[in-house]
Short mmCIF file of C-alpha atoms and ligand atoms in Angstrom, two decimals:
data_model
loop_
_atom_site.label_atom_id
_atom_site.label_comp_id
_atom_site.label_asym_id
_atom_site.label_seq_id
_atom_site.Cartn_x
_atom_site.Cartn_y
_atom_site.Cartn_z
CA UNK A 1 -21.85 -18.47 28.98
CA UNK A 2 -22.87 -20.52 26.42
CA UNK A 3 -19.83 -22.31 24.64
CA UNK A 4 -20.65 -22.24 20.83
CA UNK A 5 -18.92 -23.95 17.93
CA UNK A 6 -15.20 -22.24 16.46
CA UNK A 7 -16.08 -20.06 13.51
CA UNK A 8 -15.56 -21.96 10.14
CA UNK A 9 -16.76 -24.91 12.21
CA UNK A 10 -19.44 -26.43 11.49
CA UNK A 11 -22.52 -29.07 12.56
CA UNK A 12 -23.84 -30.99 10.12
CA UNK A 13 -27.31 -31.22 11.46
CA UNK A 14 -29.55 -34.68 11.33
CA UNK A 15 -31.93 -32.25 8.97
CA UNK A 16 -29.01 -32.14 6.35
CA UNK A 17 -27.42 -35.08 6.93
CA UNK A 18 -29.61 -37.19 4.68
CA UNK A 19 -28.35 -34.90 1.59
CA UNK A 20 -24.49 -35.90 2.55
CA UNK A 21 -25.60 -39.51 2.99
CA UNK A 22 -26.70 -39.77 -0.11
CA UNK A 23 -23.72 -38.21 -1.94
CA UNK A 24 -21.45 -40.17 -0.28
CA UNK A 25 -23.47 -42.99 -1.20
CA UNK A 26 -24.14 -41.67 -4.86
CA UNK A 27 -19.89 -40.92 -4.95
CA UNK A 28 -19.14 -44.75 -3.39
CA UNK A 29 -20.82 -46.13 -5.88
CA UNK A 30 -20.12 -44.59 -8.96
CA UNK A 31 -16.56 -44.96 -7.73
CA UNK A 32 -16.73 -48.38 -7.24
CA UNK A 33 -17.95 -48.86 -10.96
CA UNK A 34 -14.62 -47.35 -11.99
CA UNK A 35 -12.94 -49.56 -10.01
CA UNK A 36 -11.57 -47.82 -7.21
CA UNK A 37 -11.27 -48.53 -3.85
CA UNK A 38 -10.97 -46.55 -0.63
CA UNK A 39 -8.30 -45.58 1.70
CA UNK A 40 -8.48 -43.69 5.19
CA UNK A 41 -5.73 -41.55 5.83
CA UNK A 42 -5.23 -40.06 9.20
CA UNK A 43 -5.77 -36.37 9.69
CA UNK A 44 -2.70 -35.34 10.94
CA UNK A 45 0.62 -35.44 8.93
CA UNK A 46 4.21 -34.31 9.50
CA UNK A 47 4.38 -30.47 8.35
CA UNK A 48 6.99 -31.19 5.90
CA UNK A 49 4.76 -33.43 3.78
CA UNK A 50 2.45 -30.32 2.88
CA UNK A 51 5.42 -27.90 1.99
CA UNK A 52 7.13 -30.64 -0.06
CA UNK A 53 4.03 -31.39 -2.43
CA UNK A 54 1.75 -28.25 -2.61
CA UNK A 55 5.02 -25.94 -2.68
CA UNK A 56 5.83 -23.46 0.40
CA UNK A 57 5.30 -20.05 -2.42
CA UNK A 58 1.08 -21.44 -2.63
CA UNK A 59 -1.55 -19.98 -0.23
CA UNK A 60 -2.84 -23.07 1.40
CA UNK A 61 1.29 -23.69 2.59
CA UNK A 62 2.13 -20.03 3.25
CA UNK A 63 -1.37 -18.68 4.95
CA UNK A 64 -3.79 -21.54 5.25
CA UNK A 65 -2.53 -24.57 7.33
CA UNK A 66 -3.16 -25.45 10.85
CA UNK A 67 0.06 -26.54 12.17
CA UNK A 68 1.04 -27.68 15.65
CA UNK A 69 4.32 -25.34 15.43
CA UNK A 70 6.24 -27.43 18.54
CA UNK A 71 5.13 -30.61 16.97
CA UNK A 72 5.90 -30.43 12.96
CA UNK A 73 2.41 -31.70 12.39
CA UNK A 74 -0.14 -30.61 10.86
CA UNK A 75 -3.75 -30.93 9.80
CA UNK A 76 -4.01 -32.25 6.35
CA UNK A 77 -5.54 -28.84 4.40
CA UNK A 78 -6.24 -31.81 1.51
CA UNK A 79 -6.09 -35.27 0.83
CA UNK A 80 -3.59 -36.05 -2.63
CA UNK A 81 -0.54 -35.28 -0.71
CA UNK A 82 -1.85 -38.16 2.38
CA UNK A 83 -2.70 -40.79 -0.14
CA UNK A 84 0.78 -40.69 -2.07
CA UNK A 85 2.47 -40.65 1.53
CA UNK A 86 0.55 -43.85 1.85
CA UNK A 87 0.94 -44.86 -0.78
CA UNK A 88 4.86 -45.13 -1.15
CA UNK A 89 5.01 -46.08 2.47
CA UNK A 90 2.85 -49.00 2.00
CA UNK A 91 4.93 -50.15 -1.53
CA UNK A 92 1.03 -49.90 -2.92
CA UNK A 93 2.02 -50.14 -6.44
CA UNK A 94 4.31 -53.73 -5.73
CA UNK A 95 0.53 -55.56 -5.35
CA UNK A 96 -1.29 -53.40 -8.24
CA UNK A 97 0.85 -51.83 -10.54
CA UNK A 98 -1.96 -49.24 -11.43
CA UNK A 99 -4.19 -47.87 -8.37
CA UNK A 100 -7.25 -46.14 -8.35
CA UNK A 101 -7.99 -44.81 -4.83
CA UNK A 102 -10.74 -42.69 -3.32
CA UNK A 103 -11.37 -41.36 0.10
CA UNK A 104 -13.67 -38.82 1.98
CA UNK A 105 -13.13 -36.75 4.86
CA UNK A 106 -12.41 -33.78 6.40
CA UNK A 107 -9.58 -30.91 5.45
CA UNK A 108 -8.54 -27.98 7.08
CA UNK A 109 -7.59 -24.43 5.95
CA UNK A 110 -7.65 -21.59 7.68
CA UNK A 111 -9.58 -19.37 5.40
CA UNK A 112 -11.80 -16.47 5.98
CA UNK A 113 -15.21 -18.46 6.18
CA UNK A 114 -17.97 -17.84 3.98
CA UNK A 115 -20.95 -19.58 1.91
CA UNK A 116 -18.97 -22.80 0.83
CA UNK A 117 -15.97 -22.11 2.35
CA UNK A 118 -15.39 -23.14 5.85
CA UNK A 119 -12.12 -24.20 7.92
CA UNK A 120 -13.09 -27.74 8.39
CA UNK A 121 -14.79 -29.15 5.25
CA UNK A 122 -14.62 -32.47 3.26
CA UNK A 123 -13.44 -33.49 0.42
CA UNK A 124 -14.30 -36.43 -1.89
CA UNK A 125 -11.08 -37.30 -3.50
CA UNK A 126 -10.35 -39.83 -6.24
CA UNK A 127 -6.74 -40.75 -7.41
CA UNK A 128 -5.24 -42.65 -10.35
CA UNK A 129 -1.49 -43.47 -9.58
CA UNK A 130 0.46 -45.65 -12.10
CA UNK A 131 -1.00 -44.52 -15.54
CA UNK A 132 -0.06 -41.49 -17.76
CA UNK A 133 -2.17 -42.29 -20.53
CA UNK A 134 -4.30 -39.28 -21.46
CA UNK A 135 -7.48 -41.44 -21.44
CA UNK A 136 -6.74 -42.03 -18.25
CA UNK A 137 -7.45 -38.34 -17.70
CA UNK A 138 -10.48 -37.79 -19.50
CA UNK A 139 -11.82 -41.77 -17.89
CA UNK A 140 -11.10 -39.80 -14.45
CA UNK A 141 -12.56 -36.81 -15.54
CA UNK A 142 -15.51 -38.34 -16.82
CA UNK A 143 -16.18 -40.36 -13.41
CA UNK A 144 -16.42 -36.39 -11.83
CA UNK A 145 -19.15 -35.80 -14.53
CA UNK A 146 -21.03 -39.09 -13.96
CA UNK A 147 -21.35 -38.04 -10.43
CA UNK A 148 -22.26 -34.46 -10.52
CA UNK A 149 -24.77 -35.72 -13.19
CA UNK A 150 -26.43 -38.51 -11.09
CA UNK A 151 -26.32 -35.28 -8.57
CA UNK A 152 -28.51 -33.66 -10.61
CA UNK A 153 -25.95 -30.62 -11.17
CA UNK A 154 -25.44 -28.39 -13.64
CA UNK A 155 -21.94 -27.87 -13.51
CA UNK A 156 -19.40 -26.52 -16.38
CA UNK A 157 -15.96 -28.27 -16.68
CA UNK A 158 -12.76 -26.50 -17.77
CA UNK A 159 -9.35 -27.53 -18.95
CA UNK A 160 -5.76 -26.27 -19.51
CA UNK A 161 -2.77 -27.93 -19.52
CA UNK A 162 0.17 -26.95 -17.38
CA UNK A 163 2.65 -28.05 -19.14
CA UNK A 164 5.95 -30.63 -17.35
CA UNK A 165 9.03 -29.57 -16.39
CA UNK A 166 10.47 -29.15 -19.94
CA UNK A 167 8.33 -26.65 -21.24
CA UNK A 168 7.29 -24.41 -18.08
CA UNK A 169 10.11 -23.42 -16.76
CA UNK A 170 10.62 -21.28 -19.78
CA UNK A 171 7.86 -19.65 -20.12
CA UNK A 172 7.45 -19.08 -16.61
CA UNK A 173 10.33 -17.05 -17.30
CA UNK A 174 8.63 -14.86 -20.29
CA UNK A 175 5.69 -14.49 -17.82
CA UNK A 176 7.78 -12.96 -15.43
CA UNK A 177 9.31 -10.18 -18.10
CA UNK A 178 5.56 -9.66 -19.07
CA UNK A 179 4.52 -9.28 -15.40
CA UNK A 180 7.53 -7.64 -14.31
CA UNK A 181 6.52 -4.82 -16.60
CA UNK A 182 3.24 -4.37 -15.39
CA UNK A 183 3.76 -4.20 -11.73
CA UNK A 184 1.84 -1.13 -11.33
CA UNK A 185 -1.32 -2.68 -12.36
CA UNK A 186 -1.19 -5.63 -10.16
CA UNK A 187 -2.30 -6.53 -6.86
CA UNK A 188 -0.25 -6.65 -3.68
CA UNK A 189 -0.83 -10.30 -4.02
CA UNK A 190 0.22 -10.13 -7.63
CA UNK A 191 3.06 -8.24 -7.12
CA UNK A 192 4.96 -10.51 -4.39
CA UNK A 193 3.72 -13.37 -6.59
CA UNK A 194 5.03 -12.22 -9.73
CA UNK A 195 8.43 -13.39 -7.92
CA UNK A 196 7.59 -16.19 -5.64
CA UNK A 197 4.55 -17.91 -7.95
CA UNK A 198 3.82 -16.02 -10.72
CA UNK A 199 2.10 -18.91 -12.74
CA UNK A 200 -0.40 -17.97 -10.03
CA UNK A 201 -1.08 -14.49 -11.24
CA UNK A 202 -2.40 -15.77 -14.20
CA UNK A 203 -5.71 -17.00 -11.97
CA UNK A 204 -6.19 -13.77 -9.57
CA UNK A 205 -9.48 -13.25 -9.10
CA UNK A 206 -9.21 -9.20 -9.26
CA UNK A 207 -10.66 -7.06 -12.36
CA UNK A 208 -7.46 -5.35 -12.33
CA UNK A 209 -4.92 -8.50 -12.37
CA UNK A 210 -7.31 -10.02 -14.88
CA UNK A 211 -7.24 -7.23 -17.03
CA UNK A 212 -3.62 -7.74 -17.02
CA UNK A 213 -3.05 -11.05 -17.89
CA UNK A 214 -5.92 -11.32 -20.60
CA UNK A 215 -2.39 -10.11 -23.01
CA UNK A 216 0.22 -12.58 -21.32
CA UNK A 217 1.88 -15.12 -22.88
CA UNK A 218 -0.03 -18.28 -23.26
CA UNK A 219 1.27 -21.38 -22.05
CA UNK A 220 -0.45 -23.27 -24.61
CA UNK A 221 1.33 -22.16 -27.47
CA UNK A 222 4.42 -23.08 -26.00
CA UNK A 223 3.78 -27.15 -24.88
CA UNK A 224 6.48 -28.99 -25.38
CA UNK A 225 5.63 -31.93 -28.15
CA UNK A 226 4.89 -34.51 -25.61
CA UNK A 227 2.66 -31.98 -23.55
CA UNK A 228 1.05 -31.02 -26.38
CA UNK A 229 0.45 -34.12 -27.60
CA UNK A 230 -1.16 -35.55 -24.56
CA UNK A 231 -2.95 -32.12 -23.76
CA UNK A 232 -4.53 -32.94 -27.77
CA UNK A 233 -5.24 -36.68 -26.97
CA UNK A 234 -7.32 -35.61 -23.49
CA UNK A 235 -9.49 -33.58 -25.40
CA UNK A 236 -10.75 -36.21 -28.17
CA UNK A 237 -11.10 -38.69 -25.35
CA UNK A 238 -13.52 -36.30 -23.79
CA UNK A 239 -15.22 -36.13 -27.04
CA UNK A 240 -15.17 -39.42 -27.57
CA UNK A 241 -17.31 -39.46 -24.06
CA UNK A 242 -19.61 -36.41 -24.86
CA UNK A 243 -18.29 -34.28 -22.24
CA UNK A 244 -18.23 -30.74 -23.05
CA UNK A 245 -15.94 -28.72 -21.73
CA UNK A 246 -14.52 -25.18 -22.10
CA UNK A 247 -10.01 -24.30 -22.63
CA UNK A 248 -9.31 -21.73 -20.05
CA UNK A 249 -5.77 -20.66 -20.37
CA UNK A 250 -5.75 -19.14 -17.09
CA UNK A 251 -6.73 -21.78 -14.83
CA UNK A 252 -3.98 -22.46 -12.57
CA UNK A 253 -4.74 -24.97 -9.68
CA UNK A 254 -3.27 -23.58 -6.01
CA UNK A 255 -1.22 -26.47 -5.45
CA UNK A 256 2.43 -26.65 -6.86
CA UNK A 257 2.68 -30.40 -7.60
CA UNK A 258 0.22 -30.22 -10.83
CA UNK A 259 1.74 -31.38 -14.62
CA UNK A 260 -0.39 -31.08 -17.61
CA UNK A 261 -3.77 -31.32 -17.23
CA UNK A 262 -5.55 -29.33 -15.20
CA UNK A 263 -9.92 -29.23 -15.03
CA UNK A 264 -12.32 -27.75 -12.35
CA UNK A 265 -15.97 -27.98 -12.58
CA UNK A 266 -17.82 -25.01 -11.65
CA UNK A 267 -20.69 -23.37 -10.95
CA UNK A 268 -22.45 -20.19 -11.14
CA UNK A 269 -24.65 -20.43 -8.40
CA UNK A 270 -22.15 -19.93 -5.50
CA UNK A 271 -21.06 -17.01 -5.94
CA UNK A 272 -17.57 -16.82 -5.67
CA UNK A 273 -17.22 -20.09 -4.41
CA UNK A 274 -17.04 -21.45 -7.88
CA UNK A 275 -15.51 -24.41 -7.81
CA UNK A 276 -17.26 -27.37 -6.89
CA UNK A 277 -14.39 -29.68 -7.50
CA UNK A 278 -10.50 -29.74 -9.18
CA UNK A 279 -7.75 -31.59 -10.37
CA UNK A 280 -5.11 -32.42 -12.05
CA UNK A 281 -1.80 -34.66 -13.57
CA UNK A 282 1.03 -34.97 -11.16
CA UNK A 283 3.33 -36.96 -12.44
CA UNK A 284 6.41 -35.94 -10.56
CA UNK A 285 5.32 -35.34 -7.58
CA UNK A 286 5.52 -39.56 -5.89
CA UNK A 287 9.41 -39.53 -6.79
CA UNK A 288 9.50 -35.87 -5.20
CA UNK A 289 8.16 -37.04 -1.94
CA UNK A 290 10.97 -40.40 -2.51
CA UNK A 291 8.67 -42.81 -3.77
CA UNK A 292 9.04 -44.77 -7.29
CA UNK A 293 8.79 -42.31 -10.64
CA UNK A 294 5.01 -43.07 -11.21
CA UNK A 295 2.51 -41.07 -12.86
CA UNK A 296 -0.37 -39.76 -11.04
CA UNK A 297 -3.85 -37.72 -11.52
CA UNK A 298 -7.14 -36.99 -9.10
CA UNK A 299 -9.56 -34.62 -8.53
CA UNK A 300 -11.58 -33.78 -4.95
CA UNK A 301 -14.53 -32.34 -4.72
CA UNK A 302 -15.71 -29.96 -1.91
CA UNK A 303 -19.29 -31.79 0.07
CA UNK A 304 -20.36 -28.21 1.30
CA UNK A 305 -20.68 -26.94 -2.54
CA UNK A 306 -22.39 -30.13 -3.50
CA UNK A 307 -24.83 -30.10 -0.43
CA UNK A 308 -25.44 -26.54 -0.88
CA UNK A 309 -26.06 -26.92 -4.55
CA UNK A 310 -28.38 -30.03 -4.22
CA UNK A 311 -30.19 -27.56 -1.70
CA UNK A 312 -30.11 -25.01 -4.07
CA UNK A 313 -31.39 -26.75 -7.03
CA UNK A 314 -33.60 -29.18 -5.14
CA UNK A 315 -34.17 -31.53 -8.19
CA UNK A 316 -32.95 -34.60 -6.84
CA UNK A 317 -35.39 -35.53 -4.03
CA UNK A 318 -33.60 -37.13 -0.88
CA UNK A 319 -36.17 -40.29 0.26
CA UNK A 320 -37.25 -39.60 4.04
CA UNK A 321 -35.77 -41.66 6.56
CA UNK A 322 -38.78 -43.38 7.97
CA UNK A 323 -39.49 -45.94 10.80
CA UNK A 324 -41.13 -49.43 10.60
CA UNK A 325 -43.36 -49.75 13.52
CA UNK A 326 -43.58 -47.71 16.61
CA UNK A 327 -44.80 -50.05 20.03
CA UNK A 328 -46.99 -48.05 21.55
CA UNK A 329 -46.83 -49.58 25.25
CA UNK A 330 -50.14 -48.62 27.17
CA UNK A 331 -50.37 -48.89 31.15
CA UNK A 332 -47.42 -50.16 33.45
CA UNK A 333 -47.75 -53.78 33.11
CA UNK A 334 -46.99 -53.77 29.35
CA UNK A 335 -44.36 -52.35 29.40
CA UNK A 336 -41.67 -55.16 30.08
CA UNK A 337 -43.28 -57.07 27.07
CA UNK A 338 -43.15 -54.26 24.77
CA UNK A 339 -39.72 -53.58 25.24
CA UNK A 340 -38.84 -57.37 24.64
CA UNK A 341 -40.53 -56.97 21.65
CA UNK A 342 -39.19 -53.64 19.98
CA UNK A 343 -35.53 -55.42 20.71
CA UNK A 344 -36.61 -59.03 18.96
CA UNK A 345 -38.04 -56.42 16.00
CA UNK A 346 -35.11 -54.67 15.78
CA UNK A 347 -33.25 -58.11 16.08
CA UNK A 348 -34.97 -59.52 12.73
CA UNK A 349 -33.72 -55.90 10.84
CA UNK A 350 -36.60 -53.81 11.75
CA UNK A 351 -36.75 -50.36 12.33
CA UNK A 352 -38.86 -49.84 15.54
CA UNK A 353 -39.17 -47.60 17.69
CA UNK A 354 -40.75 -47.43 21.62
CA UNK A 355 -42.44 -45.22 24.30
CA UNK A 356 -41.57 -46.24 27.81
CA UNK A 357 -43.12 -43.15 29.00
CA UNK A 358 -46.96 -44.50 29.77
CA UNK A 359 -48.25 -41.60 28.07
CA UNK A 360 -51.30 -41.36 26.48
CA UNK A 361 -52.43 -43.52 23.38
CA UNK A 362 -53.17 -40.03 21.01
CA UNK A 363 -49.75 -38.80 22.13
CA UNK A 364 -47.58 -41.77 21.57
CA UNK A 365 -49.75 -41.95 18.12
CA UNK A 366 -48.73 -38.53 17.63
CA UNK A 367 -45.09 -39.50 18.09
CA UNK A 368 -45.72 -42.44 15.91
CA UNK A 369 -46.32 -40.00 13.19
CA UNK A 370 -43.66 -37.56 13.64
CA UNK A 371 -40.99 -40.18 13.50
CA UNK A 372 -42.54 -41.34 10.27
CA UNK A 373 -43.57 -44.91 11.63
CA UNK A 374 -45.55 -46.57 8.87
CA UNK A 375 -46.96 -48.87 11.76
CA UNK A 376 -48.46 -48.50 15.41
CA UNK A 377 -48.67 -51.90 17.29
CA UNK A 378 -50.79 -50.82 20.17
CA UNK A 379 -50.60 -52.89 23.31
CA UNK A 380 -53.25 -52.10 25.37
CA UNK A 381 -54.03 -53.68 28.86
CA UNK A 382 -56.76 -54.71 28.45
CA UNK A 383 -56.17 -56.49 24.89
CA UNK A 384 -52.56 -57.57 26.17
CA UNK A 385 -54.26 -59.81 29.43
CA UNK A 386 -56.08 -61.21 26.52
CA UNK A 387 -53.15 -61.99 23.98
CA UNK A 388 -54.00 -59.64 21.64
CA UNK A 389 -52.33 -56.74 20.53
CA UNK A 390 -53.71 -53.56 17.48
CA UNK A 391 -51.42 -52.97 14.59
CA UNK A 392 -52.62 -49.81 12.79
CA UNK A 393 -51.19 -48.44 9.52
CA UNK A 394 -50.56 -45.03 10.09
CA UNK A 395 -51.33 -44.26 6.32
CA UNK A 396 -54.57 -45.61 5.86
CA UNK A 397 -55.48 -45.65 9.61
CA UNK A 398 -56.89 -49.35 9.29
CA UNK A 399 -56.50 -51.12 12.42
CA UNK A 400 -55.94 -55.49 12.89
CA UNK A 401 -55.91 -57.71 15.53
CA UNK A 402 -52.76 -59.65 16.13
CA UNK A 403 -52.40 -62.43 18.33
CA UNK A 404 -49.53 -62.39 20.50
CA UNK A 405 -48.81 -66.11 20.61
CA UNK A 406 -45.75 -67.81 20.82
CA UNK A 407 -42.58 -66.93 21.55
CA UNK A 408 -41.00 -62.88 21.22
CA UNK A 409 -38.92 -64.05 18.12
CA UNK A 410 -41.62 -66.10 16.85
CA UNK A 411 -43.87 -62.72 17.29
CA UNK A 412 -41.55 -60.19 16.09
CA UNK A 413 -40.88 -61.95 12.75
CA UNK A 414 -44.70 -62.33 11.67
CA UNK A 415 -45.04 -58.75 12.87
CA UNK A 416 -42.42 -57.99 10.39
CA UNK A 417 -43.56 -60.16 7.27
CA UNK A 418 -46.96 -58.35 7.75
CA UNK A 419 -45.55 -54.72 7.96
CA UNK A 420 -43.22 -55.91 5.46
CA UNK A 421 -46.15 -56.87 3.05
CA UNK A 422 -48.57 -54.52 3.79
CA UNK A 423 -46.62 -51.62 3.54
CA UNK A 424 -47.07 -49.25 0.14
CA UNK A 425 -43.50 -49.01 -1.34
P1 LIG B 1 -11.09 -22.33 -4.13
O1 LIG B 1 -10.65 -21.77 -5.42
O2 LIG B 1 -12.58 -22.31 -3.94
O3 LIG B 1 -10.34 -21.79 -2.94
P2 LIG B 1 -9.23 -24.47 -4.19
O4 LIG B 1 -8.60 -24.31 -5.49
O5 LIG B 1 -8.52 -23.98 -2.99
O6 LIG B 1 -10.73 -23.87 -4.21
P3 LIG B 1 -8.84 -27.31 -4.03
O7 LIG B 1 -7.72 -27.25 -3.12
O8 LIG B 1 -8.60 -27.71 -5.42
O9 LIG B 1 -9.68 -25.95 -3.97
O10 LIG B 1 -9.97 -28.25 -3.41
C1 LIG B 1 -10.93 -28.92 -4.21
C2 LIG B 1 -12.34 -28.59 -3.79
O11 LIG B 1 -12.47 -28.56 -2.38
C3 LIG B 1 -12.80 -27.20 -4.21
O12 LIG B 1 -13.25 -27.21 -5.52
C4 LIG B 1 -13.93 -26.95 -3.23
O13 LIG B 1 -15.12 -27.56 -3.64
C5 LIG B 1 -13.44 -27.60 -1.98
N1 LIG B 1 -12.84 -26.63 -1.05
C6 LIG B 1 -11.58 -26.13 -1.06
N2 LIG B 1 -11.40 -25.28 -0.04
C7 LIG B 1 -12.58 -25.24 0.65
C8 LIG B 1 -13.05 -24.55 1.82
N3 LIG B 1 -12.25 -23.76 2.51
N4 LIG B 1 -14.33 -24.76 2.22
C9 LIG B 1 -15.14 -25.58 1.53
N5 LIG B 1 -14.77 -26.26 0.43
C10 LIG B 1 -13.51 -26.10 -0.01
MG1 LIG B 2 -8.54 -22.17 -1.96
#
């Protein structure tokens, strides 16, 4: 029996690997303009960290988390809750009263896997802890944008505002009345939620829920001055940016710990894996989980759904990892030399690659080319006994001499300055 990989588990193959690469590289970066800088979390976490932050009534707490029941730990199912752990436990804010964090890594939920949803995925995740200025959200929001953008994604971005704990509480309880008399028409789902989380309703995904809620009381109208304010003072800073965006009233993130703003971007080529990344204000939640009463906002996005959308859209060409030279070692007795060679190469920062095999010239030549060497340096026998050695560019097929005089080092670095030189861009 062949033992195959856990469903919702998945390889990430050296095929597709480039495309991740390359966001992480694209996300670093951009990041890095913005000032942030990363942090590595563990993946495991006590259990209670999860339920205190995300709330036990949401789905990732009450259905989705892999916990080690015995032990009180569990798997992180996402990254915010981690980074303000370590955050407060590390006094982070005493050095650098405002902190912009990022980090990248895997989560896991125990969801029913499909396209873009798996039980181990990754997350980029970006944090701002310390500020509660709304162009703080719209600078964080915009660093999302600049990244999907230099993606080469087309990707919508909504907002709502959830409002603090002055205003929601309230209406939270006029959305209950509404709900509560329109049980009938609501999902199973719906219906427990309408008592446990019904802000929650307001986001159901089913025709019949959503019919419902299109007439519910909107939280919007009912900000509290300061939540309004700020939700008003987001928006013209993403004006003042040029990035459009859409209201959606009924955008509710899954995780408890959200204040005020709220975004996702999204896309309508995943079906209904829309949301390539979310976020959102949390500004109570570091004193909740004992830490100082800072302000806080972030947003993660998913890899999968940008991998799968890069795939998809195939407009941002991924360069081809490629080799420098491939020593193709002919006959027995060159073999020893060779091999000193390829590691002096790959000594001076080359990328070289070697056949200890003996096989024929066409086949190594053949390898040569499937590995994407831009060089051959052909050590024949019969050259070699002579101190010679054939360097052929694989692209144009020309062929040189080289002598193979003085020492390896000496050797491998000219070898390098002329592949270095000679080679197209
Ligand atoms: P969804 O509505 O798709 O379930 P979510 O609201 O649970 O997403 P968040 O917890 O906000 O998602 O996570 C942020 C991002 O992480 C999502 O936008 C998505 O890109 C990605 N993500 C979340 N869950 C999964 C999953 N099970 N598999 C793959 N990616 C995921
Ligand atoms: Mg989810």
């Amino acid at each position: 029996m062949k033992i195959q990989a856990i469903n919702g588990f998945k390889d990430i193959l050296p095929e597709t690997v480039g495309r991740w690469q390359f966001i992480e590289q694209q996300a670093r970066d951009i990041f890095e303009r913005f000032g942030f800088q990363e942090i590595r979390m563990p993946i495991l976490e006590k259990t209670e960290l999860f339920v205190r932050s995300i709330g036990e009534a949401t789905d990732v707490v009450e259905k989705e988390m892999y916990t080690f029941v015995d032990k009180g730990i569990t798997m992180r199912p996402e990254a915010t809750a981690s980074v303000m752990r370590a955050f407060i436990e590390h006094g982070l804010h005493v050095q650098q009263p405002v902190q912009r964090l990022y980090t990248i890594g895997p989560m896991f939920r125990h969801e029913r896997p499909q396209k873009g949803r798996l039980r181990q995925f990754h997350q980029l995740d970006a944090e701002i802890i310390g500020a509660s200025e709304p162009r703080i959200d719209a600078e964080l929001i915009a660093m999302g944008k600049m990244l999907l953008d230099e993606l080469g994604l087309n990707v919508s971005l909504e907002l709502n505002s959830l409002g603090c704990p002055v205003c929601r509480p309230p209406f939270k309880e006029r959305l209950v009345l509404f709900l509560e008399q329109r049980q009938e028409a609501l999902c199973d789902d719906c219906k427990r939620r309408t008592r446990t989380n019904p802000l929650r309703v307001l986001d159901c995904k089913k025709p019949s829920c959503r019919a419902v809620v299109q007439e519910a009381p909107s939280l919007l109208e009912v900000l509290c001055p300061d939540c309004d304010r700020h939700f008003a003072e987001v928006r013209t800073a993403l004006e003042e940016l040029r990035i459009p965006f859409q209201i959606n009233r009924f955008m509710v993130r899954g995780l408890d710990y959200y204040t005020r703003t709220t975004f996702e971007f999204l896309t309508a080529n995943l079906g209904a894996q829309a949301a390539v990344g979310a976020g959102g204000r949390y500004d109570g939640l570091i004193e909740q989980l004992g830490g100082p009463p800072l302000s806080g906002i972030g947003f993660a996005m998913g890899l999968e759904r940008l991998a799968l959308l890069m795939e998809q859209q195939d407009n941002r060409s991924i360069p081809a990892k490629d080799m420098d030279i491939f020593v193709a070692a002919l006959g027995t007795t060159t073999i020893a030399f060779a091999g000193q060679l390829t590691h002096a190469l790959r000594q001076q920062g080359a990328k070289a690659a070697i056949d200890y095999s003996g096989r024929s010239l066409k086949a190594q030549l053949k390898q040569a080319g499937r590995i994407n060497a831009r060089f051959a340096l052909i050590v024949g026998e019969d050259e070699w006994s002579k101190g010679e050695a054939i360097l052929r560019d694989m692209q144009t097929q020309k062929q040189q001499p080289v002598a193979l005089s003085g020492s390896t080092e000496e050797l491998a670095r000219r070898l390098l300055a002329m592949v270095r030189t000679t080679a197209a861009p």
